[in-house]
mmCIF file with all atom_site columns, C-alpha atoms in Angstrom:
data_model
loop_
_atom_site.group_PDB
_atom_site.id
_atom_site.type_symbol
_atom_site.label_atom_id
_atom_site.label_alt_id
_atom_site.label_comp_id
_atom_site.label_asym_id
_atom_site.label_entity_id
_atom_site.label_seq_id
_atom_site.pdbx_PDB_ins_code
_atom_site.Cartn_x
_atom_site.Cartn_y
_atom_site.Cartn_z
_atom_site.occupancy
_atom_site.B_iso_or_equiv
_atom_site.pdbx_formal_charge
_atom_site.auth_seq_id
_atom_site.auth_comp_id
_atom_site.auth_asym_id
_atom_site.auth_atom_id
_atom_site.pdbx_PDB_model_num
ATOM 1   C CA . UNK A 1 1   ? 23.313  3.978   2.813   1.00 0.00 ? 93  UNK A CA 1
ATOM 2   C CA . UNK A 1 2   ? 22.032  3.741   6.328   1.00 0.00 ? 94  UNK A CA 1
ATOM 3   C CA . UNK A 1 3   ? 18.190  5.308   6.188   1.00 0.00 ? 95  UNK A CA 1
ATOM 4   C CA . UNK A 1 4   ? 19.262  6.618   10.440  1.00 0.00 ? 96  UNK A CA 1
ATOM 5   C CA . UNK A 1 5   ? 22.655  8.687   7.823   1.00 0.00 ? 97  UNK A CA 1
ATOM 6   C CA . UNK A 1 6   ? 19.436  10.944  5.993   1.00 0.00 ? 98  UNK A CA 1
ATOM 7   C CA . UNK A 1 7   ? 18.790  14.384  7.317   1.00 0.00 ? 99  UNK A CA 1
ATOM 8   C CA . UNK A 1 8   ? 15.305  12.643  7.569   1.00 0.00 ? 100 UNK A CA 1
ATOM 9   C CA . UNK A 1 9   ? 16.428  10.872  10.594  1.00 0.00 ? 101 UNK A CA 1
ATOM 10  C CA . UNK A 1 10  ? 16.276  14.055  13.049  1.00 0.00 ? 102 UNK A CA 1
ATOM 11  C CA . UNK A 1 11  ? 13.017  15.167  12.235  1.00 0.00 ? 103 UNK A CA 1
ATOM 12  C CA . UNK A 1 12  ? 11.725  11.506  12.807  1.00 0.00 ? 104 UNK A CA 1
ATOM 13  C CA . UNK A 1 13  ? 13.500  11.504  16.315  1.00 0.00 ? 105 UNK A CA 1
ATOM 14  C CA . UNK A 1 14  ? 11.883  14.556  17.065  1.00 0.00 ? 106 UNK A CA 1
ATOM 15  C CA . UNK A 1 15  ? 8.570   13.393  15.873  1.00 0.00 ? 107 UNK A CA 1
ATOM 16  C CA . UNK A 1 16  ? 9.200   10.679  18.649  1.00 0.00 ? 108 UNK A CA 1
ATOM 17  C CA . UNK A 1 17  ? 9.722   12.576  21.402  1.00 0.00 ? 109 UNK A CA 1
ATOM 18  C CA . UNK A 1 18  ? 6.724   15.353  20.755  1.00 0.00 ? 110 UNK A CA 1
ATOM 19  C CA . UNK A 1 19  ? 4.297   12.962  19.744  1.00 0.00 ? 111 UNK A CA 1
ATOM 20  C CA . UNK A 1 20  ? 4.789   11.319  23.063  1.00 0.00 ? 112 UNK A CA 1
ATOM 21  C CA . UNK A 1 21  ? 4.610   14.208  24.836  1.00 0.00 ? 113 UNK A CA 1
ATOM 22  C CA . UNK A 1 22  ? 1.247   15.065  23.167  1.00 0.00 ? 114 UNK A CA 1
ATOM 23  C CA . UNK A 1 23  ? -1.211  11.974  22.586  1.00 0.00 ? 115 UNK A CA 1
ATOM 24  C CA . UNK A 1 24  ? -4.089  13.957  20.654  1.00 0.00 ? 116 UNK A CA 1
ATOM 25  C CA . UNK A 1 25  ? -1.948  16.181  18.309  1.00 0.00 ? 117 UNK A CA 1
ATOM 26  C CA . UNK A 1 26  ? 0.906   13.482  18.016  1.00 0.00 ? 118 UNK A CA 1
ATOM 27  C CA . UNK A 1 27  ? -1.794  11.019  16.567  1.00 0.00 ? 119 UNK A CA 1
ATOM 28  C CA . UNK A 1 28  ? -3.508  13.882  14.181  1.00 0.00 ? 120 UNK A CA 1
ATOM 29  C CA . UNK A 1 29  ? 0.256   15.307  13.427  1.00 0.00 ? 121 UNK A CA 1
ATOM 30  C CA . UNK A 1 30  ? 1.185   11.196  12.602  1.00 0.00 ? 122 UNK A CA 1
ATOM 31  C CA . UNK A 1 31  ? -1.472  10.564  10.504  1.00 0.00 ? 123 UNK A CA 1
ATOM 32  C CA . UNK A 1 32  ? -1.166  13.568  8.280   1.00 0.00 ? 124 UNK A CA 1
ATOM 33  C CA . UNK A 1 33  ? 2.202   13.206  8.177   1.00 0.00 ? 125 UNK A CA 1
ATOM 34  C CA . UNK A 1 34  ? 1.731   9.387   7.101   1.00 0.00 ? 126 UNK A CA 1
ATOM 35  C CA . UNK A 1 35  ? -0.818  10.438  4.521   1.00 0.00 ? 127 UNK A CA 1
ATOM 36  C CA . UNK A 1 36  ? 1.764   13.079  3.353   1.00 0.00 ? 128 UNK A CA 1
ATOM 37  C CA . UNK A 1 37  ? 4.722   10.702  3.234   1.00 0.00 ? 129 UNK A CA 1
ATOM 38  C CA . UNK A 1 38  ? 2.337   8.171   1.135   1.00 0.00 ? 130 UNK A CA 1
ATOM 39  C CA . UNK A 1 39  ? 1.622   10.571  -1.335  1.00 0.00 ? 131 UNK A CA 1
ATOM 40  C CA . UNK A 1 40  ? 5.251   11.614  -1.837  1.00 0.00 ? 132 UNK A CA 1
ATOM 41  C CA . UNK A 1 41  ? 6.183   7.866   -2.187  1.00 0.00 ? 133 UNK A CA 1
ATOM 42  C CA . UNK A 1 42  ? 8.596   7.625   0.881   1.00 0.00 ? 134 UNK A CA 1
ATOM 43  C CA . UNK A 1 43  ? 8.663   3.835   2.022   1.00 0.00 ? 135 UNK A CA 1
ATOM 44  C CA . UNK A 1 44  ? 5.640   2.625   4.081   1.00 0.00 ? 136 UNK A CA 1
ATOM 45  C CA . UNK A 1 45  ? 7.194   0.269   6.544   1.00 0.00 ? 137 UNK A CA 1
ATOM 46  C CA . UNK A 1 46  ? 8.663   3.598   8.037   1.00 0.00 ? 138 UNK A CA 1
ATOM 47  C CA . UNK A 1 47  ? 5.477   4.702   9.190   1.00 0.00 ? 139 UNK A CA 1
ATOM 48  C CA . UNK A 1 48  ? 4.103   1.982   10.276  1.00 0.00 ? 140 UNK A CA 1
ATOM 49  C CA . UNK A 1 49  ? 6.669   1.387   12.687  1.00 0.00 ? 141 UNK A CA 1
ATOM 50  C CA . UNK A 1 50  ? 7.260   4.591   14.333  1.00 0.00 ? 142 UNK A CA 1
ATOM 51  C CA . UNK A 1 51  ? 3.089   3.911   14.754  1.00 0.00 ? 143 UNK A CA 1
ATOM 52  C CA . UNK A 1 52  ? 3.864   1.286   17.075  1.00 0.00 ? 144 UNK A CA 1
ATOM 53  C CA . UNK A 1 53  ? 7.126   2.704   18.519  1.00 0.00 ? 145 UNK A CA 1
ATOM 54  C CA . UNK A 1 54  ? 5.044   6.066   19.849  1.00 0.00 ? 146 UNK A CA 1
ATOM 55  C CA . UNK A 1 55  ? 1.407   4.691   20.409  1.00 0.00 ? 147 UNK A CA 1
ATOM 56  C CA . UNK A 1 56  ? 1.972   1.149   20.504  1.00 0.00 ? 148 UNK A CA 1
ATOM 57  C CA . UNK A 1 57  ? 0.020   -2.076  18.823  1.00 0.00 ? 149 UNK A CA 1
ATOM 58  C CA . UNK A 1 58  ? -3.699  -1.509  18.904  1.00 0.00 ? 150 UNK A CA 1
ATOM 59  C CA . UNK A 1 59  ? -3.875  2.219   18.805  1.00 0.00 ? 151 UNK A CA 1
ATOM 60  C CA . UNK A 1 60  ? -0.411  2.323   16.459  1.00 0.00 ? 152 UNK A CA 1
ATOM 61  C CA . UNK A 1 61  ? -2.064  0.051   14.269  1.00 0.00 ? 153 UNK A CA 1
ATOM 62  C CA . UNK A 1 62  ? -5.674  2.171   13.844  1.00 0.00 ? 154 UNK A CA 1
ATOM 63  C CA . UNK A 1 63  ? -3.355  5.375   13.176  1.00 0.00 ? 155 UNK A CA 1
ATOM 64  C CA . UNK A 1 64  ? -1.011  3.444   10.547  1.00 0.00 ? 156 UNK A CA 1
ATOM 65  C CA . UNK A 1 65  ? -3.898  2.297   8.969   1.00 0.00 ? 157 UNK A CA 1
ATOM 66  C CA . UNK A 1 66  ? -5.854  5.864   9.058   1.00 0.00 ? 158 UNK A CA 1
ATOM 67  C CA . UNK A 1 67  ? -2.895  7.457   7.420   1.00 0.00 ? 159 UNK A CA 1
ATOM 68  C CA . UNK A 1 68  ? -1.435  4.726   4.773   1.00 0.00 ? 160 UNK A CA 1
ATOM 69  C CA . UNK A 1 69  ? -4.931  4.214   3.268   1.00 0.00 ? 161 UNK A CA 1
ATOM 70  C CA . UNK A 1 70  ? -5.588  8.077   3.642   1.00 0.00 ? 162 UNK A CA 1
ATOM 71  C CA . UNK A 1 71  ? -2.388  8.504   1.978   1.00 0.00 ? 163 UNK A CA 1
ATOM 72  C CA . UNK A 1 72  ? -2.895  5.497   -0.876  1.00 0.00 ? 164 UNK A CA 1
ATOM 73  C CA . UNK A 1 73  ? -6.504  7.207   -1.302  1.00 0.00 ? 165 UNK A CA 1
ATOM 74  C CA . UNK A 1 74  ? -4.965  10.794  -1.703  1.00 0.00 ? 166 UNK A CA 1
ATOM 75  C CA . UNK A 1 75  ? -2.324  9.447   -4.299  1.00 0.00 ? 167 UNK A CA 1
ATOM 76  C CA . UNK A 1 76  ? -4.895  7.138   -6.264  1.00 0.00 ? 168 UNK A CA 1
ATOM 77  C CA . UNK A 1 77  ? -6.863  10.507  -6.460  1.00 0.00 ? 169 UNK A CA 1
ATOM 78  C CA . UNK A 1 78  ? -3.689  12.597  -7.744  1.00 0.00 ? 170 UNK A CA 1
ATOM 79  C CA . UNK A 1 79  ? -3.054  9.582   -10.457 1.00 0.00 ? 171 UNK A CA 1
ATOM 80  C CA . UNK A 1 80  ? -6.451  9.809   -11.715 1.00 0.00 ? 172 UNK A CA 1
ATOM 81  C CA . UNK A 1 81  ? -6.429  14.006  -12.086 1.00 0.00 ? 173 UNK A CA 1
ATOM 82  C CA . UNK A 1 82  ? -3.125  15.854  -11.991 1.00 0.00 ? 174 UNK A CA 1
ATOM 83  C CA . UNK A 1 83  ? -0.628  12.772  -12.643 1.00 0.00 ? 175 UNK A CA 1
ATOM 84  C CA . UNK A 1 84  ? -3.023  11.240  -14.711 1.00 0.00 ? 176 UNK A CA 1
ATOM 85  C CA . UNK A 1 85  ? -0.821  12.086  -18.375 1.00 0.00 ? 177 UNK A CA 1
ATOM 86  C CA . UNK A 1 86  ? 2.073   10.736  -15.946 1.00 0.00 ? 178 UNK A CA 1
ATOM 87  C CA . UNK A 1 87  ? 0.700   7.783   -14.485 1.00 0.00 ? 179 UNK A CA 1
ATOM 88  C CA . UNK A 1 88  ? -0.646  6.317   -17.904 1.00 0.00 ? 180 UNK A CA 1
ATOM 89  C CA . UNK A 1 89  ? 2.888   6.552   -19.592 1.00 0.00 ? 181 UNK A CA 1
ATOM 90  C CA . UNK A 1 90  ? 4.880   4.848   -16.545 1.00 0.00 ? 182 UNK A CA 1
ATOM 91  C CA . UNK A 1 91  ? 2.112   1.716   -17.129 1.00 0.00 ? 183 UNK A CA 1
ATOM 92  C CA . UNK A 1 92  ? 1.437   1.591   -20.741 1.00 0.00 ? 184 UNK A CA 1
ATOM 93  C CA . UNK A 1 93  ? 3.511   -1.419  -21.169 1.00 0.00 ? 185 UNK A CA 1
ATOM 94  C CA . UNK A 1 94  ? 3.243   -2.963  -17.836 1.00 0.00 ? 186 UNK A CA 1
ATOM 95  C CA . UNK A 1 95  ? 1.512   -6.428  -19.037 1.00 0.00 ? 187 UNK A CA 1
ATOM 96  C CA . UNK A 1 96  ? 0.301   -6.690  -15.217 1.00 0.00 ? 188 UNK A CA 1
ATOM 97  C CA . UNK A 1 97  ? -1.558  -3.487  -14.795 1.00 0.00 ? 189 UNK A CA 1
ATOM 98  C CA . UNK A 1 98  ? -3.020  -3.982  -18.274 1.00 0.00 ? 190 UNK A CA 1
ATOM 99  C CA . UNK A 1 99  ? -4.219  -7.426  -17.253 1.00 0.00 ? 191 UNK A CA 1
ATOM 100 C CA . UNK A 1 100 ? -5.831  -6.311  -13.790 1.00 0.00 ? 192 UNK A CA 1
ATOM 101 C CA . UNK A 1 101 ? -7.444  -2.987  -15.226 1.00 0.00 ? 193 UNK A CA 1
ATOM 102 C CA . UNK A 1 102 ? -9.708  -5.523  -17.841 1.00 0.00 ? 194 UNK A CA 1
ATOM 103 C CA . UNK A 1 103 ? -10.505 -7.778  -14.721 1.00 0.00 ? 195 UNK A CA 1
ATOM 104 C CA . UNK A 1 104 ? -11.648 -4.592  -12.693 1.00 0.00 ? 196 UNK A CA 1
ATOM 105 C CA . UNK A 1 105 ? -15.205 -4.109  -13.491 1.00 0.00 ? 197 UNK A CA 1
ATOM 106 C CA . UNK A 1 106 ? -15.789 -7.334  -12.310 1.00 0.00 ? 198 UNK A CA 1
ATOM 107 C CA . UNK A 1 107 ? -13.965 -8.212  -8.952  1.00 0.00 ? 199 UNK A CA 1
ATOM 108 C CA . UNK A 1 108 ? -12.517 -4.873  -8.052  1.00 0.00 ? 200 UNK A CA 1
ATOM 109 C CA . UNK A 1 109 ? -12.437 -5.520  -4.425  1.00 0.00 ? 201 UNK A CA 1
ATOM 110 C CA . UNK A 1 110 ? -10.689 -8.524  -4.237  1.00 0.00 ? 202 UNK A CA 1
ATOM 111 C CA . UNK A 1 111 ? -8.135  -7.857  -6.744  1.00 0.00 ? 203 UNK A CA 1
ATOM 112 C CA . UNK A 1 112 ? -7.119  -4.405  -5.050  1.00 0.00 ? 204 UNK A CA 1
ATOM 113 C CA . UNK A 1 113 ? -7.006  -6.421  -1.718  1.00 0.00 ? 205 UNK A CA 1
ATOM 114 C CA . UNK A 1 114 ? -5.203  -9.760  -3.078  1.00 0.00 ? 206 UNK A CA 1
ATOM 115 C CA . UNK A 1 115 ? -2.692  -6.906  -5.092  1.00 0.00 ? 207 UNK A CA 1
ATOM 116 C CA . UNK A 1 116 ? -1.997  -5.508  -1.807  1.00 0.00 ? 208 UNK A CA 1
ATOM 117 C CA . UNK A 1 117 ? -0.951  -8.541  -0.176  1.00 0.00 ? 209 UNK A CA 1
ATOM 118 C CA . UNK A 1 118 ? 0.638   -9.949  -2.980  1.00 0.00 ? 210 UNK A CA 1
ATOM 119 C CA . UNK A 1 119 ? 2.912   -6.996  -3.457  1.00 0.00 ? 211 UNK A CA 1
ATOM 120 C CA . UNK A 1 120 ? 2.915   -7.572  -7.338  1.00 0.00 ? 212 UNK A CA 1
ATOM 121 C CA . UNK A 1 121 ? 3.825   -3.799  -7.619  1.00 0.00 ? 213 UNK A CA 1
ATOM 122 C CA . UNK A 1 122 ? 5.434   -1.367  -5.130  1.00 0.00 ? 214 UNK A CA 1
ATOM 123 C CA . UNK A 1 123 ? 2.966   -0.127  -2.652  1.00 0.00 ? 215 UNK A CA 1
ATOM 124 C CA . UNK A 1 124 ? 3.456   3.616   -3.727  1.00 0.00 ? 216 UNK A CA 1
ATOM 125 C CA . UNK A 1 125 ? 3.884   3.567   -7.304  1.00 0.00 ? 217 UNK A CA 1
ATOM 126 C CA . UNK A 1 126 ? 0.407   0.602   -7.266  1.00 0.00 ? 218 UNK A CA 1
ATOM 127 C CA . UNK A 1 127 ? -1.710  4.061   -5.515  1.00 0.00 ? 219 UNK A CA 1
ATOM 128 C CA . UNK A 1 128 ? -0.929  6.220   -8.700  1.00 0.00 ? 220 UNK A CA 1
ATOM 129 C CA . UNK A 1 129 ? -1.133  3.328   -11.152 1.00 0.00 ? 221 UNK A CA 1
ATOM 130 C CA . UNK A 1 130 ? -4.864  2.215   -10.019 1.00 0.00 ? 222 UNK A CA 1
ATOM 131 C CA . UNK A 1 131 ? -5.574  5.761   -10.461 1.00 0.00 ? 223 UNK A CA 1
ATOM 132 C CA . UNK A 1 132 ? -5.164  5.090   -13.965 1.00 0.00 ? 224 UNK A CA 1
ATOM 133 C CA . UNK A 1 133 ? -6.984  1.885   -14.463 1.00 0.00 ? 225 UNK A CA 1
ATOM 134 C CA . UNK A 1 134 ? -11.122 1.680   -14.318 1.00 0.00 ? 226 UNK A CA 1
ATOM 135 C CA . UNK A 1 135 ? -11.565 0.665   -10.413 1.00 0.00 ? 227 UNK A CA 1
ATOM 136 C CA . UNK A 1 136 ? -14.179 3.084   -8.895  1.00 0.00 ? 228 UNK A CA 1
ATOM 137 C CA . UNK A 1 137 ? -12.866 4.592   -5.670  1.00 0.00 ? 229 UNK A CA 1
ATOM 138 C CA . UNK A 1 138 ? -14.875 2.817   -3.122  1.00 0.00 ? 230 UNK A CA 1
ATOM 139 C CA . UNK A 1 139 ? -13.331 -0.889  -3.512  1.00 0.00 ? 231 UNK A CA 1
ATOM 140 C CA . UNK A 1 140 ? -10.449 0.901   -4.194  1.00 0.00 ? 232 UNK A CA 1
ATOM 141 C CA . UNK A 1 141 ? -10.103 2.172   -0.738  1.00 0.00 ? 233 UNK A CA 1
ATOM 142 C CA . UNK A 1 142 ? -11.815 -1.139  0.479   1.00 0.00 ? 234 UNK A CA 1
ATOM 143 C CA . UNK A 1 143 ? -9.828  -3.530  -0.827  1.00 0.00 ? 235 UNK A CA 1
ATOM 144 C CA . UNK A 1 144 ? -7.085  -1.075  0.349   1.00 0.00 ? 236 UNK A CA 1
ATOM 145 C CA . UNK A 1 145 ? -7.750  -1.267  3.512   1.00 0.00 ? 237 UNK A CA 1
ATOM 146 C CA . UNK A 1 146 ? -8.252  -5.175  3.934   1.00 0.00 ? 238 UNK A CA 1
ATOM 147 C CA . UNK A 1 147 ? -5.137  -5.891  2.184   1.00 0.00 ? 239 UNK A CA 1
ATOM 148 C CA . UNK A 1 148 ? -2.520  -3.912  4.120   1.00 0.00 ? 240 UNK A CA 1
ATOM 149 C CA . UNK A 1 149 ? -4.002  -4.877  7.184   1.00 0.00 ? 241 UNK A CA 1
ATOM 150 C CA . UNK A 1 150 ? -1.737  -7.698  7.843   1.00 0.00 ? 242 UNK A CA 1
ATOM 151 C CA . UNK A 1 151 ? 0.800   -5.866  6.386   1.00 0.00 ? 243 UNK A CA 1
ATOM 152 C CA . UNK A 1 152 ? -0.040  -3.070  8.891   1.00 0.00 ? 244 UNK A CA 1
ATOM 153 C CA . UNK A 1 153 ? -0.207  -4.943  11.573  1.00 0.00 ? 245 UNK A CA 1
ATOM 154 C CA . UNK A 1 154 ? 3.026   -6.951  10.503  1.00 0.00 ? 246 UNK A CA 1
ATOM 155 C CA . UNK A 1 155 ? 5.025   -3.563  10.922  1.00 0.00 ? 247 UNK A CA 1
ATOM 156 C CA . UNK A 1 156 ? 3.648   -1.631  13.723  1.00 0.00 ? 248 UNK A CA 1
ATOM 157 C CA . UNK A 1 157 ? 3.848   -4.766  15.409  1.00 0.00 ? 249 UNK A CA 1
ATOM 158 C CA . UNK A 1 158 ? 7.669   -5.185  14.787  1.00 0.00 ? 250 UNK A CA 1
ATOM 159 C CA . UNK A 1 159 ? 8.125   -1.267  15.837  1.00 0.00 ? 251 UNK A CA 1
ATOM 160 C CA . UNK A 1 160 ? 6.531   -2.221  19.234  1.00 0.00 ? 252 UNK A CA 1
ATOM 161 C CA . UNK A 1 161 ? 9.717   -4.406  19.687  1.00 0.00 ? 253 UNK A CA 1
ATOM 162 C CA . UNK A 1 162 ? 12.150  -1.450  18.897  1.00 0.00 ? 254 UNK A CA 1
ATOM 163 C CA . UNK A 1 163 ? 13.739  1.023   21.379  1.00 0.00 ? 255 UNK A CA 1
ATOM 164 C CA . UNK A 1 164 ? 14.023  4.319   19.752  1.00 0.00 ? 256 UNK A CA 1
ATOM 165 C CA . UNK A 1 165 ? 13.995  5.367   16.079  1.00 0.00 ? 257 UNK A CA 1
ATOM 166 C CA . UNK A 1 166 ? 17.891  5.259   15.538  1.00 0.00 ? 258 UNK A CA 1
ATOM 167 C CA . UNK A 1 167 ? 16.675  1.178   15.878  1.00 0.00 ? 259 UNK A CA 1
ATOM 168 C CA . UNK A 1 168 ? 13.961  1.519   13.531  1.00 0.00 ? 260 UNK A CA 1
ATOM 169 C CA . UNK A 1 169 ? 15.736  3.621   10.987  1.00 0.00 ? 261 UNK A CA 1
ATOM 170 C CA . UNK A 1 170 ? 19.011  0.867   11.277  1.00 0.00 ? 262 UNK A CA 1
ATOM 171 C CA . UNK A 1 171 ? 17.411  -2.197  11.038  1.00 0.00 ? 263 UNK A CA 1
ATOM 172 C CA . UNK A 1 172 ? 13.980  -2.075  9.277   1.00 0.00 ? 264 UNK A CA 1
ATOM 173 C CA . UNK A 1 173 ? 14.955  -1.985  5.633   1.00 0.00 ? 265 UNK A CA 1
ATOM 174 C CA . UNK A 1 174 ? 16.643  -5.284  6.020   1.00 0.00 ? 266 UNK A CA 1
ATOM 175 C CA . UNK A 1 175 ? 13.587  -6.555  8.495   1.00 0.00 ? 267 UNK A CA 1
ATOM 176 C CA . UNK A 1 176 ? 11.826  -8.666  5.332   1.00 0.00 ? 268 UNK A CA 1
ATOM 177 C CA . UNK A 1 177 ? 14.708  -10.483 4.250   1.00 0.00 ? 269 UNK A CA 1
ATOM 178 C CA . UNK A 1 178 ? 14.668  -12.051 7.695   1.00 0.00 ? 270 UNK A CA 1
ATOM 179 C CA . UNK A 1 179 ? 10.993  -13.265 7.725   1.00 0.00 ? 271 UNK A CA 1
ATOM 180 C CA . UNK A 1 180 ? 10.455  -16.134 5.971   1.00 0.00 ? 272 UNK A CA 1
ATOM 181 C CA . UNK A 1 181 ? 6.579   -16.240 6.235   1.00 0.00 ? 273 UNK A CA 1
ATOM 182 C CA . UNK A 1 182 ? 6.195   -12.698 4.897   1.00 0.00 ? 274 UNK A CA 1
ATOM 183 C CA . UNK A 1 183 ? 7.854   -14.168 1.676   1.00 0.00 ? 275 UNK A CA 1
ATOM 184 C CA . UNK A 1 184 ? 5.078   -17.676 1.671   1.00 0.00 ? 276 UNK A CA 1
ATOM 185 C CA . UNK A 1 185 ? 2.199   -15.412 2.356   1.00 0.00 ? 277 UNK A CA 1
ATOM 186 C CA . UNK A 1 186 ? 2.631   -12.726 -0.428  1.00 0.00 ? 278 UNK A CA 1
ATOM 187 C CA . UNK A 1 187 ? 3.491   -16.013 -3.089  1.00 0.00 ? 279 UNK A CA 1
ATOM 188 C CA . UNK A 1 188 ? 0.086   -17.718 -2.309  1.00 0.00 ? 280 UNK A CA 1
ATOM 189 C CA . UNK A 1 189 ? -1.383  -13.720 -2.651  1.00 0.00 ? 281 UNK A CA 1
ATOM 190 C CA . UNK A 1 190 ? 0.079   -13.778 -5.994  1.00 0.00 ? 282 UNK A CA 1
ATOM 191 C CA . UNK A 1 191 ? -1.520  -17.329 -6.998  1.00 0.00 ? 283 UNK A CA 1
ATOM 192 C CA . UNK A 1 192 ? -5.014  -16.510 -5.918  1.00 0.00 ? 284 UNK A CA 1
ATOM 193 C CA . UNK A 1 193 ? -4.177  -13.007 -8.086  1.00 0.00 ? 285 UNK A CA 1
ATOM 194 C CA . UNK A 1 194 ? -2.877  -14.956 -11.187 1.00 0.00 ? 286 UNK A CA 1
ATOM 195 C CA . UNK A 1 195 ? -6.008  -17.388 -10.937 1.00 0.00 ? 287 UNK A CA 1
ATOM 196 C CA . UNK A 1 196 ? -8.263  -14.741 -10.129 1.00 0.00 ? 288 UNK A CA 1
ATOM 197 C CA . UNK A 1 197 ? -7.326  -12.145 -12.752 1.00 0.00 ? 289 UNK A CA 1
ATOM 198 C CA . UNK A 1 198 ? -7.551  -15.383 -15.054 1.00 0.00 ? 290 UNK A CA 1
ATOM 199 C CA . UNK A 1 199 ? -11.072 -16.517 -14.538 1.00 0.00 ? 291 UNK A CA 1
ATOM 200 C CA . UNK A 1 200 ? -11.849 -13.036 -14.942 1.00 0.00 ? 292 UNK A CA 1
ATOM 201 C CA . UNK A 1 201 ? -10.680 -13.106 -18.384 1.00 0.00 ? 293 UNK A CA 1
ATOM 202 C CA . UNK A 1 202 ? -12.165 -15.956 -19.243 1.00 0.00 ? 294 UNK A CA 1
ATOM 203 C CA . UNK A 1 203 ? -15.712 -14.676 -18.323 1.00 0.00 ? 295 UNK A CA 1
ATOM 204 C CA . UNK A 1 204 ? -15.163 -11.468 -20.394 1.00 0.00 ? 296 UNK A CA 1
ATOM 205 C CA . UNK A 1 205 ? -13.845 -13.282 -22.673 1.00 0.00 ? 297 UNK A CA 1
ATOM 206 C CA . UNK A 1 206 ? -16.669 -15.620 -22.878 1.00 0.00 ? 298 UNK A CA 1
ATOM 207 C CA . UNK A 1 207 ? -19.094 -12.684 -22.711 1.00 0.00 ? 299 UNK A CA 1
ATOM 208 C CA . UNK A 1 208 ? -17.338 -10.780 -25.947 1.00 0.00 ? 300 UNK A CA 1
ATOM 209 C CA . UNK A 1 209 ? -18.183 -13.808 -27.742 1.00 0.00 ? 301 UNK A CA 1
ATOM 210 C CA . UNK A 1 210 ? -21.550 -14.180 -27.321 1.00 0.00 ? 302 UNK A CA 1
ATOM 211 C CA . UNK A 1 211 ? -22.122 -10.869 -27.598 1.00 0.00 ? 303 UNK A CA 1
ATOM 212 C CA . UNK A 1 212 ? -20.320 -10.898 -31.316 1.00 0.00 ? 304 UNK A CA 1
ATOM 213 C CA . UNK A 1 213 ? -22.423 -13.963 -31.876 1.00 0.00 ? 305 UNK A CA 1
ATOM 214 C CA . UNK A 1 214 ? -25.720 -12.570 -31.282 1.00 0.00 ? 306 UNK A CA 1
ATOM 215 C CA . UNK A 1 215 ? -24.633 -9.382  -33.644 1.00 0.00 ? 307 UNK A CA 1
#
């Protein structure tokens, strides 16, 4: 089903036309509304490009990134209190989250960051999940922030390109099968993750030893 079908579609159009009628509270409206969205798990890429649609590339990317890592913050918050019961049961036998949450002590910022890129999990259900695992909130929302930068930029810059939201709604779901480089990026993310997470290991595991040696 076309996304431009959903009753969603209207208020977005709307959204369009008020937020460019009103700079100041169609930025502040945007980024609640993106931090909102985040939280309820509706797809990213939507945001990001009705950023750059209303405000264009430099200011639509500094309110995409305001609300998605606002939003990813929020939810990692909500999957570490109220959805925390929830959260732990939708992971406990995800081998990858497992994996990452021993490595975390260690190297939090670059594995949020390289996870982020990577796009080893879904971008939503990764903010709950991480809420969850050990990582403090500080590289958290770091290594947040650095990752979906490119991704950020990726997006808003493609909603620059668009005409109106009917476009955006149409055609961006089907945008990243069309990009080849998108797909060679996020592999060589998810190398340096696999290696890093490894050597990780290896150190800890290196470390339990010795300590059980000098018992």
């Amino acid at each position: 089903m076309k996304l431009a079908l959903l009753p969603i579609a209207d208020w977005l159009i709307w959204l369009e036309a008020w937020a460019g009628q009103h700079p100041l509270l169609g930025a502040a409206a945007f980024i609640l509304l993106t931090i909102l969205a985040t939280v309820a798990m509706v797809p990213g890429w939507i945001s990001m490009m009705l950023g750059g649609l209303i405000f264009g590339l430099t200011m639509g990317l500094v309110y995409a990134m305001l609300g998605i890592v606002g939003g990813a913050t929020a939810a990692f918050l909500v999957g570490r209190t109220l959805a925390r019961p929830w959260v732990e049961q939708r992971i406990a036998g995800n081998a990858n989250l497992l994996a990452l949450d021993d490595t975390l002590d260690e190297q939090a910022f670059t594995i949020v960051a390289l996870t982020r890129v990577a796009l080893v999990l879904p971008f939503n259900f990764l903010n709950y999940a991480y809420g969850a695992t050990r990582v403090n909130t500080e590289p958290y929302v770091a290594g947040t922030a650095v990752g979906m930068l490119p991704i950020a930029g990726f997006y808003v810059y493609l909603g620059t390109l668009a005409n109106d939201m009917s476009q955006i709604l149409d055609e961006g779901a089907n945008i990243g099968s069309n990009v080849w480089w998108a797909a060679a990026v996020a592999f060589v993310a998810i190398v340096a993750v696999v290696l890093t997470v490894r050597r990780a290991l290896n150190r800890a595991l290196r470390r339990q030893v010795r300590e059980s040696n000098s018992l």
